């Protein structure tokens, strides 16, 4: 039995004895007893004094304040005050007066094994420290983050000559602009930042290999805010096979075949010149087996009608994974429109042909790169492409339907192309008539963008390859998975866990190859230690905000010993009051002498 329990038992006996004494004295002096309230107050003061004495000798513990431990991270102010809490500064934090340095959060928690709640100030906890929390809850006071890129996403793998899109978000740069620079330092695309700081930039690759583009952020005064590397893995794959069927020779077929060949397709084109005569590549059999060797097919409306029973073989190949793009050679007749509707595309509109609205040309720097105008000191009319842009025509029918998705739109938001799933393949409808004119008037980029989107969306996907690991920085722990025993990074052996993952700390920036241990090489791009600082801050802040503020199932909150003097002071006051009441004449009869206690 503890001393507190022993004292509690002794005081309980003392209170019971005092109550018996008061009761006996009041009964013995029945003819001289005082007022009832006097007796009640004296009875009530006995347990009050006993309880105050017990709490004075053994004060109850009180809950420790939530900020008993405060941890400063990167971005914490140098004038930070612990407000009575024990203040620790992690390695990423600036020097703070009165803060004790700690190599990591795990060290802090080992020094205070009973702590169940900590306060965090600054940019947030890194992955190293979040894993050390266990069941400790966190209250987080984030600091103002730096301005710059807080999100940057690029392609994992791109085929040689293919187009790609890189997107991201910028904080703290109102009225700014994002630019994409190719590996030679030329601007390939530029775009004003959206109201929320978002942007999407388009680029294209060249030869196979590991390369890095640059994303440059400028403010409203055209000053560079940040430049970050955008790693791109250009990986050559088996050349996809494309079948083109046309009912007559045309410039559209000529330029489509030229673009597809340059983009890496093996093209088979068959063009009818009338009378049952076809020119072009050797004729492909119109059966499901032969068509199954193609990855995509582009067929105009007249050729589709002329296939007759061969359409069933084409659709069987699409169900097996081949992509199909249907395009018009002119205004659709009722039969062709009915065929397209039978494939699941609703066609709304007046019919015939109408002019489509081209999107505005790119910024001048991007035009120079796209048009091949090398030095900036040569004159370039930025409005030239817009001035000579052709009046492209499209069908007056807009493709849609409940199972379709828009693929291309013009500047007014009208759907130019839509696609839908068909078995394991996809079918798309493309409504522009003479898109080839874009290549003749300085808009080759838009022509390539249209057809690249069409075929990349519908064509049979190529074999998958291992994805690159996430972003890595010099000196920061990086985890790579999909490894086998014997894996190496920068010639150093890695310790691979049963899940196939290993951690290491990159020592240099740039591309590096990780030997996976099974003969395969995993490429990894490492950013410099000071690159993408705003992105790292946002990453740590968001991860820290997601940590639980209370730990479910955790042990009771940490307790701190209470203070004795308030209880002893109250006991002294209550005891003096009880003694004074017993000795005073309050509540006694005046005709009695000497007066009894009660």
GROMACS .gro file of N, CA, C and O in nm, residues 334-401:
model
  272
  334UNK      N    1  -2.538   1.008  -9.592
  334UNK     CA    2  -2.624   0.948  -9.490
  334UNK      C    3  -2.573   0.810  -9.450
  334UNK      O    4  -2.578   0.772  -9.332
  335UNK      N    5  -2.520   0.732  -9.546
  335UNK     CA    6  -2.471   0.599  -9.514
  335UNK      C    7  -2.352   0.602  -9.421
  335UNK      O    8  -2.344   0.526  -9.323
  336UNK      N    9  -2.254   0.690  -9.451
  336UNK     CA   10  -2.135   0.698  -9.365
  336UNK      C   11  -2.171   0.750  -9.226
  336UNK      O   12  -2.119   0.701  -9.125
  337UNK      N   13  -2.261   0.850  -9.220
  337UNK     CA   14  -2.303   0.900  -9.090
  337UNK      C   15  -2.371   0.789  -9.009
  337UNK      O   16  -2.349   0.776  -8.888
  338UNK      N   17  -2.450   0.706  -9.077
  338UNK     CA   18  -2.514   0.595  -9.007
  338UNK      C   19  -2.413   0.494  -8.957
  338UNK      O   20  -2.430   0.436  -8.849
  339UNK      N   21  -2.307   0.468  -9.038
  339UNK     CA   22  -2.203   0.375  -8.994
  339UNK      C   23  -2.135   0.425  -8.867
  339UNK      O   24  -2.106   0.348  -8.775
  340UNK      N   25  -2.104   0.554  -8.863
  340UNK     CA   26  -2.037   0.610  -8.746
  340UNK      C   27  -2.127   0.604  -8.623
  340UNK      O   28  -2.083   0.577  -8.513
  341UNK      N   29  -2.256   0.630  -8.646
  341UNK     CA   30  -2.349   0.622  -8.532
  341UNK      C   31  -2.361   0.479  -8.481
  341UNK      O   32  -2.375   0.455  -8.362
  342UNK      N   33  -2.354   0.383  -8.573
  342UNK     CA   34  -2.363   0.242  -8.533
  342UNK      C   35  -2.246   0.201  -8.445
  342UNK      O   36  -2.255   0.104  -8.369
  343UNK      N   37  -2.135   0.274  -8.455
  343UNK     CA   38  -2.018   0.244  -8.373
  343UNK      C   39  -2.024   0.312  -8.236
  343UNK      O   40  -1.929   0.302  -8.157
  344UNK      N   41  -2.132   0.386  -8.207
  344UNK     CA   42  -2.149   0.445  -8.075
  344UNK      C   43  -2.125   0.593  -8.068
  344UNK      O   44  -2.117   0.648  -7.958
  345UNK      N   45  -2.114   0.662  -8.185
  345UNK     CA   46  -2.090   0.806  -8.186
  345UNK      C   47  -2.218   0.878  -8.229
  345UNK      O   48  -2.268   0.857  -8.341
  346UNK      N   49  -2.270   0.963  -8.141
  346UNK     CA   50  -2.380   1.049  -8.183
  346UNK      C   51  -2.320   1.167  -8.258
  346UNK      O   52  -2.213   1.217  -8.224
  347UNK      N   53  -2.388   1.211  -8.364
  347UNK     CA   54  -2.340   1.321  -8.448
  347UNK      C   55  -2.445   1.431  -8.446
  347UNK      O   56  -2.553   1.415  -8.503
  348UNK      N   57  -2.414   1.540  -8.379
  348UNK     CA   58  -2.508   1.652  -8.368
  348UNK      C   59  -2.459   1.769  -8.451
  348UNK      O   60  -2.338   1.790  -8.465
  349UNK      N   61  -2.550   1.844  -8.507
  349UNK     CA   62  -2.512   1.960  -8.587
  349UNK      C   63  -2.589   1.966  -8.717
  349UNK      O   64  -2.676   1.882  -8.746
  350UNK      N   65  -2.556   2.067  -8.799
  350UNK     CA   66  -2.630   2.093  -8.922
  350UNK      C   67  -2.580   2.010  -9.039
  350UNK      O   68  -2.643   2.007  -9.145
  351UNK      N   69  -2.466   1.946  -9.026
  351UNK     CA   70  -2.410   1.873  -9.139
  351UNK      C   71  -2.329   1.963  -9.229
  351UNK      O   72  -2.308   2.083  -9.202
  352UNK      N   73  -2.283   1.909  -9.340
  352UNK     CA   74  -2.200   1.988  -9.431
  352UNK      C   75  -2.063   2.015  -9.371
  352UNK      O   76  -2.012   1.940  -9.289
  353UNK      N   77  -2.002   2.127  -9.414
  353UNK     CA   78  -1.871   2.167  -9.365
  353UNK      C   79  -1.880   2.305  -9.302
  353UNK      O   80  -1.963   2.387  -9.340
  354UNK      N   81  -1.793   2.331  -9.205
  354UNK     CA   82  -1.786   2.461  -9.140
  354UNK      C   83  -1.642   2.489  -9.102
  354UNK      O   84  -1.558   2.398  -9.099
  355UNK      N   85  -1.610   2.615  -9.076
  355UNK     CA   86  -1.474   2.656  -9.041
  355UNK      C   87  -1.450   2.636  -8.893
  355UNK      O   88  -1.534   2.669  -8.810
  356UNK      N   89  -1.333   2.580  -8.860
  356UNK     CA   90  -1.299   2.562  -8.717
  356UNK      C   91  -1.209   2.675  -8.671
  356UNK      O   92  -1.143   2.742  -8.751
  357UNK      N   93  -1.207   2.698  -8.542
  357UNK     CA   94  -1.127   2.806  -8.482
  357UNK      C   95  -0.996   2.750  -8.432
  357UNK      O   96  -0.993   2.666  -8.341
  358UNK      N   97  -0.886   2.796  -8.494
  358UNK     CA   98  -0.753   2.748  -8.454
  358UNK      C   99  -0.710   2.815  -8.325
  358UNK      O  100  -0.739   2.932  -8.301
  359UNK      N  101  -0.639   2.742  -8.238
  359UNK     CA  102  -0.584   2.806  -8.118
  359UNK      C  103  -0.476   2.907  -8.156
  359UNK      O  104  -0.416   2.901  -8.263
  360UNK      N  105  -0.454   3.005  -8.068
  360UNK     CA  106  -0.356   3.110  -8.094
  360UNK      C  107  -0.217   3.050  -8.105
  360UNK      O  108  -0.185   2.948  -8.044
  361UNK      N  109  -0.130   3.113  -8.187
  361UNK     CA  110   0.008   3.062  -8.199
  361UNK      C  111   0.083   3.076  -8.068
  361UNK      O  112   0.047   3.154  -7.980
  362UNK      N  113   0.190   3.003  -8.056
  362UNK     CA  114   0.269   3.004  -7.933
  362UNK      C  115   0.348   3.134  -7.922
  362UNK      O  116   0.352   3.216  -8.012
  363UNK      N  117   0.410   3.151  -7.804
  363UNK     CA  118   0.493   3.267  -7.782
  363UNK      C  119   0.609   3.271  -7.883
  363UNK      O  120   0.646   3.170  -7.942
  364UNK      N  121   0.666   3.390  -7.901
  364UNK     CA  122   0.769   3.407  -8.003
  364UNK      C  123   0.887   3.314  -7.982
  364UNK      O  124   0.938   3.253  -8.076
  365UNK      N  125   0.932   3.300  -7.855
  365UNK     CA  126   1.047   3.213  -7.830
  365UNK      C  127   1.017   3.070  -7.871
  365UNK      O  128   1.102   3.000  -7.927
  366UNK      N  129   0.895   3.025  -7.841
  366UNK     CA  130   0.859   2.889  -7.879
  366UNK      C  131   0.847   2.876  -8.030
  366UNK      O  132   0.883   2.774  -8.089
  367UNK      N  133   0.797   2.983  -8.097
  367UNK     CA  134   0.786   2.979  -8.243
  367UNK      C  135   0.924   2.967  -8.307
  367UNK      O  136   0.944   2.895  -8.405
  368UNK      N  137   1.021   3.039  -8.254
  368UNK     CA  138   1.156   3.032  -8.310
  368UNK      C  139   1.208   2.888  -8.305
  368UNK      O  140   1.268   2.839  -8.399
  369UNK      N  141   1.188   2.822  -8.189
  369UNK     CA  142   1.234   2.685  -8.177
  369UNK      C  143   1.161   2.593  -8.273
  369UNK      O  144   1.220   2.509  -8.341
  370UNK      N  145   1.027   2.606  -8.279
  370UNK     CA  146   0.947   2.517  -8.362
  370UNK      C  147   0.973   2.539  -8.510
  370UNK      O  148   0.974   2.445  -8.589
  371UNK      N  149   0.993   2.668  -8.549
  371UNK     CA  150   1.011   2.698  -8.691
  371UNK      C  151   1.157   2.690  -8.733
  371UNK      O  152   1.188   2.705  -8.851
  372UNK      N  153   1.249   2.670  -8.638
  372UNK     CA  154   1.389   2.657  -8.674
  372UNK      C  155   1.458   2.788  -8.701
  372UNK      O  156   1.557   2.792  -8.773
  373UNK      N  157   1.410   2.898  -8.644
  373UNK     CA  158   1.478   3.028  -8.659
  373UNK      C  159   1.577   3.038  -8.544
  373UNK      O  160   1.539   3.059  -8.430
  374UNK      N  161   1.708   3.021  -8.570
  374UNK     CA  162   1.801   3.002  -8.459
  374UNK      C  163   1.823   3.122  -8.369
  374UNK      O  164   1.771   3.125  -8.260
  375UNK      N  165   1.897   3.227  -8.411
  375UNK     CA  166   1.933   3.330  -8.314
  375UNK      C  167   1.821   3.430  -8.295
  375UNK      O  168   1.745   3.459  -8.385
  376UNK      N  169   1.815   3.485  -8.175
  376UNK     CA  170   1.707   3.579  -8.143
  376UNK      C  171   1.725   3.713  -8.214
  376UNK      O  172   1.632   3.792  -8.219
  377UNK      N  173   1.845   3.739  -8.268
  377UNK     CA  174   1.864   3.870  -8.334
  377UNK      C  175   1.810   3.871  -8.476
  377UNK      O  176   1.806   3.975  -8.540
  378UNK      N  177   1.769   3.757  -8.530
  378UNK     CA  178   1.707   3.757  -8.662
  378UNK      C  179   1.560   3.796  -8.647
  378UNK      O  180   1.493   3.754  -8.554
  379UNK      N  181   1.509   3.877  -8.737
  379UNK     CA  182   1.370   3.922  -8.724
  379UNK      C  183   1.273   3.806  -8.740
  379UNK      O  184   1.294   3.716  -8.820
  380UNK      N  185   1.170   3.810  -8.661
  380UNK     CA  186   1.063   3.710  -8.670
  380UNK      C  187   0.932   3.780  -8.640
  380UNK      O  188   0.917   3.843  -8.535
  381UNK      N  189   0.841   3.771  -8.732
  381UNK     CA  190   0.709   3.829  -8.713
  381UNK      C  191   0.625   3.729  -8.634
  381UNK      O  192   0.583   3.627  -8.687
  382UNK      N  193   0.603   3.760  -8.504
  382UNK     CA  194   0.531   3.666  -8.419
  382UNK      C  195   0.388   3.646  -8.465
  382UNK      O  196   0.326   3.544  -8.434
  383UNK      N  197   0.332   3.739  -8.539
  383UNK     CA  198   0.197   3.725  -8.588
  383UNK      C  199   0.188   3.662  -8.724
  383UNK      O  200   0.078   3.648  -8.779
  384UNK      N  201   0.306   3.621  -8.780
  384UNK     CA  202   0.303   3.566  -8.916
  384UNK      C  203   0.221   3.439  -8.924
  384UNK      O  204   0.138   3.421  -9.012
  385UNK      N  205   0.244   3.348  -8.826
  385UNK     CA  206   0.173   3.220  -8.831
  385UNK      C  207   0.023   3.241  -8.823
  385UNK      O  208  -0.055   3.172  -8.889
  386UNK      N  209  -0.019   3.339  -8.744
  386UNK     CA  210  -0.162   3.364  -8.732
  386UNK      C  211  -0.216   3.429  -8.859
  386UNK      O  212  -0.328   3.401  -8.902
  387UNK      N  213  -0.132   3.515  -8.922
  387UNK     CA  214  -0.180   3.586  -9.041
  387UNK      C  215  -0.199   3.493  -9.159
  387UNK      O  216  -0.291   3.512  -9.240
  388UNK      N  217  -0.111   3.392  -9.171
  388UNK     CA  218  -0.121   3.304  -9.287
  388UNK      C  219  -0.188   3.172  -9.254
  388UNK      O  220  -0.189   3.081  -9.334
  389UNK      N  221  -0.244   3.160  -9.132
  389UNK     CA  222  -0.309   3.036  -9.093
  389UNK      C  223  -0.427   3.009  -9.187
  389UNK      O  224  -0.502   3.100  -9.221
  390UNK      N  225  -0.442   2.885  -9.232
  390UNK     CA  226  -0.550   2.855  -9.326
  390UNK      C  227  -0.685   2.853  -9.256
  390UNK      O  228  -0.695   2.839  -9.134
  391UNK      N  229  -0.788   2.868  -9.337
  391UNK     CA  230  -0.924   2.850  -9.285
  391UNK      C  231  -0.957   2.702  -9.294
  391UNK      O  232  -1.012   2.655  -9.394
  392UNK      N  233  -0.921   2.630  -9.189
  392UNK     CA  234  -0.946   2.486  -9.189
  392UNK      C  235  -1.095   2.458  -9.177
  392UNK      O  236  -1.168   2.530  -9.109
  393UNK      N  237  -1.136   2.353  -9.242
  393UNK     CA  238  -1.276   2.313  -9.235
  393UNK      C  239  -1.291   2.182  -9.158
  393UNK      O  240  -1.199   2.100  -9.154
  394UNK      N  241  -1.404   2.167  -9.100
  394UNK     CA  242  -1.440   2.045  -9.030
  394UNK      C  243  -1.582   2.009  -9.065
  394UNK      O  244  -1.657   2.090  -9.123
  395UNK      N  245  -1.618   1.888  -9.030
  395UNK     CA  246  -1.757   1.849  -9.048
  395UNK      C  247  -1.848   1.936  -8.963
  395UNK      O  248  -1.811   1.977  -8.852
  396UNK      N  249  -1.967   1.963  -9.015
  396UNK     CA  250  -2.066   2.034  -8.935
  396UNK      C  251  -2.132   1.945  -8.833
  396UNK      O  252  -2.231   1.986  -8.771
  397UNK      N  253  -2.081   1.825  -8.815
  397UNK     CA  254  -2.133   1.730  -8.717
  397UNK      C  255  -2.033   1.714  -8.604
  397UNK      O  256  -1.913   1.698  -8.628
  398UNK      N  257  -2.080   1.721  -8.480
  398UNK     CA  258  -1.994   1.712  -8.363
  398UNK      C  259  -2.009   1.574  -8.301
  398UNK      O  260  -2.120   1.534  -8.264
  399UNK      N  261  -1.899   1.497  -8.289
  399UNK     CA  262  -1.910   1.362  -8.232
  399UNK      C  263  -1.932   1.367  -8.082
  399UNK      O  264  -1.877   1.452  -8.011
  400UNK      N  265  -2.011   1.277  -8.033
  400UNK     CA  266  -2.038   1.268  -7.889
  400UNK      C  267  -2.097   1.133  -7.857
  400UNK      O  268  -2.079   1.036  -7.931
  401UNK      N  269  -2.168   1.126  -7.746
  401UNK     CA  270  -2.228   0.999  -7.705
  401UNK      C  271  -2.198   0.969  -7.560
  401UNK      O  272  -2.097   1.018  -7.504
   0.00000   0.00000   0.00000
